[in-house]
Amino acid sequence: MSFGALPDEKRGLVGVAFQSKSFALGFVLTGIFVLAGLISFVWTPYDATALAVADKLKSPSSLHWFGTDHFGRDIFSMIMVGARTSIAVAFVAVGIGIAAGVPLGLWAAARQASIVDEIIMRANDLVFAFPALLIAILITAVFGPSAINAIIAIGVFNIPVFARLARGAALTLWTREYILAARVAGKGAFRISGEHILPNIMNLLIVQGTIQFSLGILADAALSYVGLGAQPPTPSWGRMLADAQTMISLAPHMALFPGAAIVLTVLGLNLMGDGLRDLFDPKLRRSRS
Amino acid sequence: MTLLQIQNLDLSILGLKILSDVRFEVDRGEVVAVIGESGSGKSMTALAVMQLLPHGTDVNGSIRLDGEELLTKTEKQMCGVRGVDVGMVFQEPMTALNPVKTIGEQVAETVMIHTGASRAEALSVARETLSRVGLPEDRFPLTRYPHELSGGQRQRVVIAMAIALRPKLLIADEPTTALDVTTQAQIMALLKRLVDEDGMGLMLITHDLAVVADIADRIVIMKSGEVVEAGPAVQLFRSMQHPYSKALMAATSHHPVRKSPEVALHAVPVLEVRSVVREYALPRTSLFAKPGAFRAVDEVSLKIHKGENVGLVGESGCGKSTLTRAILALEGTQAGEIRVGGELVTTKAGASAAARRKMQVVFQDPYGSFNPRHKVRRLVTEPFYLMGREAPTGDALELRIAEALENVGLSSRDADKYIHEFSGGQRQRVAIARALITHPSLIILDEAVSALDVSIRAQILDLLADLSDRLDLSYLFISHDLSVVRAITDRVMVMKAGKIVETGETEAVFSNPQHEYTRQLLAATPDLEAALKRREIAAA
């Protein structure tokens, strides 16, 4: 990955981004679910939490596009509301990872090979050593299951990812001559990190952020599958899958649609991440044109 | 029949014309130097011979090796030519070798791939070849790894790989540009010896006329993808016809016109370094012993007076960069003190803004010296951070930017451009503008012209000379290139292994060096005029 690579000046980042097919496809896929989540605030075909036992386990039809579950809730509406929960959880969790991880990584790079660097990076190793799901279960076990705790749990395991990335990228930048020039101008490590380092590692962080976002969606689904995510009656994709498990032979659509939602969102985000990575690397960009 | 015959070679990449109608020949046992500045197409010509061109390249014309046309060969057939009939040596010995394989394996690999020889046979060929390039068995067994060798020794291994199968033609692309002067002279002598022994043709690509003056039989001068002049070396040097060749020749030995300096010996010196020591801890050898220390800078003292330009020369690893970083307060020191314009730099808290304001720096690499995301306006005003509240604002700031840019021969309109809109030489002007903007009394030029083409280098040297005359600046000019130092400085210091071994008036040191090491350096420095005289005497 090249750090100095700038997108074409004239078209700007967005204009260039859509030249990549995988970015465009990923953007559309992700966009559909984000849009569904946003619309669910004002409109859903049915109330996603309203029970209608008479209509339970209906197959997809013109009335219920994705059918209904074992309580007669409309699956299409639940997926719309679930999109909002999943995306919100993953988004805030990535936000926590960036907000805490990037400054830590930049700090470690600025104090390279000092005790501060050692402490930050070894603490990161420690967090990394725990499986993400285990941390999540740990946190929810202590504080009780809720969407907020799922966010914190996923966010915590994002911190070392961003800290390592930021440190690694920053270390190579610290040897650049324009950083030396800034040091000669008397600028401190804090100011240099903000002014020179951060803008130049931004593209890396955006790519990693997109990928962590998709991992966050998966992690949220896993947590709510085991009952540690958003609590009923709030619909969530993971719990919809868990509910579908016992009904799989009776009503396969109950598993199909939330499963497809997870797969497509994660696929969309990964495609976007890949597309962005290619675009930021001028060598790859040329070979694809 | 000549060995290599390039005729009417046209080459374009994605429609952009790179070479047009290139033609020259290389005969057996002949050294042909292809000379040109960056972008002249000299490396592309070499890659065309090897058929190692990037995708999207369109080639026309004819390249014949020993009568056989290379351009019509398939990739598979070319694999049988590369390494067997044509060997190649690249510029950067640090990256041309695989760091995880021993030097013996790397040389033997070429032999095994092309001849199908057994491992033992290949290794014995490798041994013999390494001995031929001056890496004898007792000191350089086949089991050495590249990181155990110096840059010059690595370049010898690269050469060994290229000549292991005794190719008919050797192509060397800037083989000594990354090396020190003394090593450069040795590698050139080695190449010449191999050409004489094996009777192979050598196509030597370089940007530096002086480097090849001693060994080239014929010279080909290229510019913008065309051959502008070609002929036997001495004859061509003595009677150049084309204006570009003449300009190139003039730029190589360019001496900017300078006023005699008015040195203020009794004023406070611009820079005073007193018995400075900088040590690096070595890795611990045992748990209980104190780790040793490597002295990069060993009790160095020096003074630069107002209005004086001082050169600091030495080879890589002599401590000159460490000393520079200590002066700029980028690194701490263990002993001694450094004062800039009377202000102490080596304090516990780091240099004060007042001290830093009096010095600025220009680095070697015009491409790495700027944050690519900022406009020139912001890049050149970075040092104003040192002035804190006193920094000019509004119209005063605009005036200072315009003044700095105009001082270096750019226009004030350039302030709104991004750095990637400038060429290498222009970027170095922006770097100088950044150094000038706080009106410092000392500018440290750390190999500031080493990465530039000779004609651009001449322009930047002129600019530097002009600035020091007009603005009453002092330079500390750090370089491994003695001819450049000679052109721009009043006084010179020679550094070796962390110590300054000789110091004096530049002309005096250069014409009558006292220290043995200075003599070695001077002897190794390529000198076009001297080389030509030697050859004319030899021919007569």
PDB file of N, CA and C in Angstrom, chain A residues 3-7 9 176-188 191 195-197 199-203 286, chain B residues 14 325 328-331 356 359-361 363-366 368-374 378 382-383 385-386 418 420 434:
ATOM      1  N   PHE A   3       1.483   5.166   0.625  1.00  0.00           N
ATOM      2  CA  PHE A   3       0.893   6.206   1.467  1.00  0.00           C
ATOM      3  C   PHE A   3       0.797   7.516   0.739  1.00  0.00           C
ATOM      4  N   GLY A   4       1.682   7.721  -0.220  1.00  0.00           N
ATOM      5  CA  GLY A   4       1.699   9.017  -0.890  1.00  0.00           C
ATOM      6  C   GLY A   4       0.658   9.112  -1.980  1.00  0.00           C
ATOM      7  N   ALA A   5      -0.047   8.004  -2.227  1.00  0.00           N
ATOM      8  CA  ALA A   5      -0.946   7.999  -3.372  1.00  0.00           C
ATOM      9  C   ALA A   5      -2.137   8.912  -3.158  1.00  0.00           C
ATOM     10  N   LEU A   6      -2.270   9.841  -4.005  1.00  0.00           N
ATOM     11  CA  LEU A   6      -3.418  10.734  -3.939  1.00  0.00           C
ATOM     12  C   LEU A   6      -4.395  10.359  -5.042  1.00  0.00           C
ATOM     13  N   PRO A   7      -5.669  10.453  -4.810  1.00  0.00           N
ATOM     14  CA  PRO A   7      -6.608  10.241  -5.907  1.00  0.00           C
ATOM     15  C   PRO A   7      -6.444  11.363  -6.931  1.00  0.00           C
ATOM     16  N   GLU A   9      -6.602  14.530  -8.743  1.00  0.00           N
ATOM     17  CA  GLU A   9      -6.989  15.778  -8.084  1.00  0.00           C
ATOM     18  C   GLU A   9      -8.329  16.308  -8.592  1.00  0.00           C
ATOM     19  N   ARG A 176      10.164  10.103   7.038  1.00  0.00           N
ATOM     20  CA  ARG A 176      10.141  10.968   5.861  1.00  0.00           C
ATOM     21  C   ARG A 176      10.782  12.315   6.156  1.00  0.00           C
ATOM     22  N   GLU A 177      11.323  12.906   5.104  1.00  0.00           N
ATOM     23  CA  GLU A 177      12.037  14.161   5.316  1.00  0.00           C
ATOM     24  C   GLU A 177      11.094  15.311   5.648  1.00  0.00           C
ATOM     25  N   TYR A 178       9.846  15.235   5.205  1.00  0.00           N
ATOM     26  CA  TYR A 178       8.976  16.369   5.561  1.00  0.00           C
ATOM     27  C   TYR A 178       8.606  16.352   7.032  1.00  0.00           C
ATOM     28  N   ILE A 179       8.694  15.177   7.643  1.00  0.00           N
ATOM     29  CA  ILE A 179       8.495  15.128   9.087  1.00  0.00           C
ATOM     30  C   ILE A 179       9.723  15.719   9.786  1.00  0.00           C
ATOM     31  N   LEU A 180      10.920  15.398   9.241  1.00  0.00           N
ATOM     32  CA  LEU A 180      12.131  15.999   9.799  1.00  0.00           C
ATOM     33  C   LEU A 180      12.057  17.519   9.689  1.00  0.00           C
ATOM     34  N   ALA A 181      11.583  17.994   8.521  1.00  0.00           N
ATOM     35  CA  ALA A 181      11.482  19.440   8.316  1.00  0.00           C
ATOM     36  C   ALA A 181      10.537  20.052   9.349  1.00  0.00           C
ATOM     37  N   ALA A 182       9.441  19.351   9.649  1.00  0.00           N
ATOM     38  CA  ALA A 182       8.504  19.864  10.647  1.00  0.00           C
ATOM     39  C   ALA A 182       9.147  19.870  12.032  1.00  0.00           C
ATOM     40  N   ARG A 183       9.978  18.856  12.299  1.00  0.00           N
ATOM     41  CA  ARG A 183      10.660  18.825  13.599  1.00  0.00           C
ATOM     42  C   ARG A 183      11.674  19.956  13.696  1.00  0.00           C
ATOM     43  N   VAL A 184      12.354  20.223  12.562  1.00  0.00           N
ATOM     44  CA  VAL A 184      13.298  21.340  12.554  1.00  0.00           C
ATOM     45  C   VAL A 184      12.548  22.643  12.816  1.00  0.00           C
ATOM     46  N   ALA A 185      11.302  22.730  12.348  1.00  0.00           N
ATOM     47  CA  ALA A 185      10.491  23.922  12.601  1.00  0.00           C
ATOM     48  C   ALA A 185       9.969  23.925  14.033  1.00  0.00           C
ATOM     49  N   GLY A 186      10.438  23.009  14.857  1.00  0.00           N
ATOM     50  CA  GLY A 186      10.104  23.042  16.277  1.00  0.00           C
ATOM     51  C   GLY A 186       8.753  22.469  16.625  1.00  0.00           C
ATOM     52  N   LYS A 187       8.101  21.799  15.685  1.00  0.00           N
ATOM     53  CA  LYS A 187       6.780  21.265  15.996  1.00  0.00           C
ATOM     54  C   LYS A 187       6.905  20.006  16.846  1.00  0.00           C
ATOM     55  N   GLY A 188       6.003  19.868  17.775  1.00  0.00           N
ATOM     56  CA  GLY A 188       6.039  18.735  18.680  1.00  0.00           C
ATOM     57  C   GLY A 188       5.391  17.515  18.060  1.00  0.00           C
ATOM     58  N   ARG A 191       1.524  17.755  17.463  1.00  0.00           N
ATOM     59  CA  ARG A 191       1.133  18.571  16.313  1.00  0.00           C
ATOM     60  C   ARG A 191       1.495  17.874  15.004  1.00  0.00           C
ATOM     61  N   GLU A 195      -1.065  16.991  12.106  1.00  0.00           N
ATOM     62  CA  GLU A 195      -0.982  17.784  10.894  1.00  0.00           C
ATOM     63  C   GLU A 195      -0.463  16.980   9.709  1.00  0.00           C
ATOM     64  N   HIS A 196       0.547  16.143   9.961  1.00  0.00           N
ATOM     65  CA  HIS A 196       1.223  15.478   8.842  1.00  0.00           C
ATOM     66  C   HIS A 196       0.919  13.988   8.767  1.00  0.00           C
ATOM     67  N   ILE A 197       0.864  13.330   9.915  1.00  0.00           N
ATOM     68  CA  ILE A 197       0.750  11.863   9.874  1.00  0.00           C
ATOM     69  C   ILE A 197      -0.688  11.447   9.606  1.00  0.00           C
ATOM     70  N   PRO A 199      -3.439  12.853   8.286  1.00  0.00           N
ATOM     71  CA  PRO A 199      -4.022  12.980   6.938  1.00  0.00           C
ATOM     72  C   PRO A 199      -3.407  11.993   5.951  1.00  0.00           C
ATOM     73  N   ASN A 200      -2.150  11.619   6.158  1.00  0.00           N
ATOM     74  CA  ASN A 200      -1.504  10.730   5.196  1.00  0.00           C
ATOM     75  C   ASN A 200      -1.763   9.255   5.448  1.00  0.00           C
ATOM     76  N   ILE A 201      -2.355   8.910   6.607  1.00  0.00           N
ATOM     77  CA  ILE A 201      -2.706   7.503   6.800  1.00  0.00           C
ATOM     78  C   ILE A 201      -4.223   7.328   6.725  1.00  0.00           C
ATOM     79  N   MET A 202      -4.905   8.432   6.416  1.00  0.00           N
ATOM     80  CA  MET A 202      -6.369   8.419   6.390  1.00  0.00           C
ATOM     81  C   MET A 202      -6.904   7.340   5.453  1.00  0.00           C
ATOM     82  N   ASN A 203      -6.309   7.220   4.253  1.00  0.00           N
ATOM     83  CA  ASN A 203      -6.852   6.256   3.293  1.00  0.00           C
ATOM     84  C   ASN A 203      -6.770   4.833   3.835  1.00  0.00           C
ATOM     85  N   ARG A 286      -3.733   1.057 -12.058  1.00  0.00           N
ATOM     86  CA  ARG A 286      -3.320   1.074 -13.439  1.00  0.00           C
ATOM     87  C   ARG A 286      -3.567  -0.293 -14.081  1.00  0.00           C
TER      88      ARG A 286
ATOM     89  N   LEU B  14       1.784   3.227 -24.040  1.00  0.00           N
ATOM     90  CA  LEU B  14       0.410   3.722 -24.056  1.00  0.00           C
ATOM     91  C   LEU B  14       0.297   4.992 -24.910  1.00  0.00           C
ATOM     92  N   ARG B 325      22.146  15.948  12.363  1.00  0.00           N
ATOM     93  CA  ARG B 325      20.921  15.790  13.151  1.00  0.00           C
ATOM     94  C   ARG B 325      21.104  16.341  14.548  1.00  0.00           C
ATOM     95  N   LEU B 328      20.784  20.079  14.320  1.00  0.00           N
ATOM     96  CA  LEU B 328      19.389  20.469  14.128  1.00  0.00           C
ATOM     97  C   LEU B 328      18.516  20.113  15.334  1.00  0.00           C
ATOM     98  N   ALA B 329      19.146  19.598  16.382  1.00  0.00           N
ATOM     99  CA  ALA B 329      18.440  19.208  17.602  1.00  0.00           C
ATOM    100  C   ALA B 329      17.405  18.121  17.328  1.00  0.00           C
ATOM    101  N   LEU B 330      17.670  17.289  16.321  1.00  0.00           N
ATOM    102  CA  LEU B 330      16.781  16.152  16.077  1.00  0.00           C
ATOM    103  C   LEU B 330      17.256  14.955  16.879  1.00  0.00           C
ATOM    104  N   GLU B 331      18.484  15.031  17.393  1.00  0.00           N
ATOM    105  CA  GLU B 331      19.029  13.931  18.173  1.00  0.00           C
ATOM    106  C   GLU B 331      19.803  14.496  19.339  1.00  0.00           C
ATOM    107  N   ARG B 356      16.391  27.585  17.105  1.00  0.00           N
ATOM    108  CA  ARG B 356      15.921  26.908  15.894  1.00  0.00           C
ATOM    109  C   ARG B 356      15.640  27.893  14.764  1.00  0.00           C
ATOM    110  N   MET B 359      18.441  28.575  12.220  1.00  0.00           N
ATOM    111  CA  MET B 359      18.956  27.586  11.262  1.00  0.00           C
ATOM    112  C   MET B 359      17.806  26.894  10.539  1.00  0.00           C
ATOM    113  N   GLN B 360      18.086  26.512   9.328  1.00  0.00           N
ATOM    114  CA  GLN B 360      17.104  25.768   8.553  1.00  0.00           C
ATOM    115  C   GLN B 360      17.837  24.700   7.770  1.00  0.00           C
ATOM    116  N   VAL B 361      17.090  23.801   7.145  1.00  0.00           N
ATOM    117  CA  VAL B 361      17.739  22.666   6.500  1.00  0.00           C
ATOM    118  C   VAL B 361      17.089  22.393   5.144  1.00  0.00           C
ATOM    119  N   PHE B 363      16.921  19.065   2.574  1.00  0.00           N
ATOM    120  CA  PHE B 363      17.284  17.648   2.516  1.00  0.00           C
ATOM    121  C   PHE B 363      17.582  17.204   1.093  1.00  0.00           C
ATOM    122  N   GLN B 364      18.019  15.947   1.006  1.00  0.00           N
ATOM    123  CA  GLN B 364      18.442  15.407  -0.297  1.00  0.00           C
ATOM    124  C   GLN B 364      17.283  15.155  -1.251  1.00  0.00           C
ATOM    125  N   ASP B 365      16.240  14.488  -0.733  1.00  0.00           N
ATOM    126  CA  ASP B 365      15.234  13.938  -1.627  1.00  0.00           C
ATOM    127  C   ASP B 365      14.142  14.953  -1.925  1.00  0.00           C
ATOM    128  N   PRO B 366      14.109  15.500  -3.147  1.00  0.00           N
ATOM    129  CA  PRO B 366      13.091  16.514  -3.429  1.00  0.00           C
ATOM    130  C   PRO B 366      11.679  15.927  -3.429  1.00  0.00           C
ATOM    131  N   GLY B 368      10.581  13.388  -1.171  1.00  0.00           N
ATOM    132  CA  GLY B 368      10.113  13.043   0.175  1.00  0.00           C
ATOM    133  C   GLY B 368      10.061  14.222   1.126  1.00  0.00           C
ATOM    134  N   SER B 369      10.441  15.413   0.648  1.00  0.00           N
ATOM    135  CA  SER B 369      10.595  16.535   1.575  1.00  0.00           C
ATOM    136  C   SER B 369       9.313  17.297   1.858  1.00  0.00           C
ATOM    137  N   PHE B 370       8.225  16.922   1.188  1.00  0.00           N
ATOM    138  CA  PHE B 370       7.003  17.703   1.366  1.00  0.00           C
ATOM    139  C   PHE B 370       5.809  16.803   1.621  1.00  0.00           C
ATOM    140  N   ASN B 371       4.921  17.272   2.480  1.00  0.00           N
ATOM    141  CA  ASN B 371       3.655  16.590   2.685  1.00  0.00           C
ATOM    142  C   ASN B 371       2.828  16.751   1.410  1.00  0.00           C
ATOM    143  N   PRO B 372       2.497  15.638   0.746  1.00  0.00           N
ATOM    144  CA  PRO B 372       1.838  15.749  -0.566  1.00  0.00           C
ATOM    145  C   PRO B 372       0.447  16.369  -0.499  1.00  0.00           C
ATOM    146  N   ARG B 373      -0.100  16.508   0.683  1.00  0.00           N
ATOM    147  CA  ARG B 373      -1.470  16.989   0.801  1.00  0.00           C
ATOM    148  C   ARG B 373      -1.578  18.496   0.988  1.00  0.00           C
ATOM    149  N   HIS B 374      -0.458  19.179   1.122  1.00  0.00           N
ATOM    150  CA  HIS B 374      -0.542  20.615   1.370  1.00  0.00           C
ATOM    151  C   HIS B 374      -0.121  21.414   0.150  1.00  0.00           C
ATOM    152  N   ARG B 378       1.352  26.570   2.303  1.00  0.00           N
ATOM    153  CA  ARG B 378       1.433  26.007   3.639  1.00  0.00           C
ATOM    154  C   ARG B 378       2.785  25.336   3.871  1.00  0.00           C
ATOM    155  N   GLU B 382       5.790  26.615   6.933  1.00  0.00           N
ATOM    156  CA  GLU B 382       5.908  25.759   8.120  1.00  0.00           C
ATOM    157  C   GLU B 382       6.860  26.314   9.194  1.00  0.00           C
ATOM    158  N   PRO B 383       8.060  26.822   8.809  1.00  0.00           N
ATOM    159  CA  PRO B 383       8.976  27.310   9.851  1.00  0.00           C
ATOM    160  C   PRO B 383       8.438  28.499  10.645  1.00  0.00           C
ATOM    161  N   TYR B 385       6.054  28.560  12.382  1.00  0.00           N
ATOM    162  CA  TYR B 385       5.607  28.025  13.660  1.00  0.00           C
ATOM    163  C   TYR B 385       6.568  28.424  14.781  1.00  0.00           C
ATOM    164  N   LEU B 386       7.866  28.560  14.391  1.00  0.00           N
ATOM    165  CA  LEU B 386       8.890  28.906  15.368  1.00  0.00           C
ATOM    166  C   LEU B 386       8.727  30.319  15.896  1.00  0.00           C
ATOM    167  N   TYR B 418      -0.004  22.477  -5.773  1.00  0.00           N
ATOM    168  CA  TYR B 418       0.418  21.342  -4.954  1.00  0.00           C
ATOM    169  C   TYR B 418       1.809  20.916  -5.384  1.00  0.00           C
ATOM    170  N   HIS B 420       3.086  18.129  -6.217  1.00  0.00           N
ATOM    171  CA  HIS B 420       3.265  17.180  -7.320  1.00  0.00           C
ATOM    172  C   HIS B 420       3.216  17.864  -8.688  1.00  0.00           C
ATOM    173  N   ARG B 434      11.459  27.291   1.630  1.00  0.00           N
ATOM    174  CA  ARG B 434      11.009  26.990   2.989  1.00  0.00           C
ATOM    175  C   ARG B 434      12.102  27.309   3.995  1.00  0.00           C
TER     176      ARG B 434
END
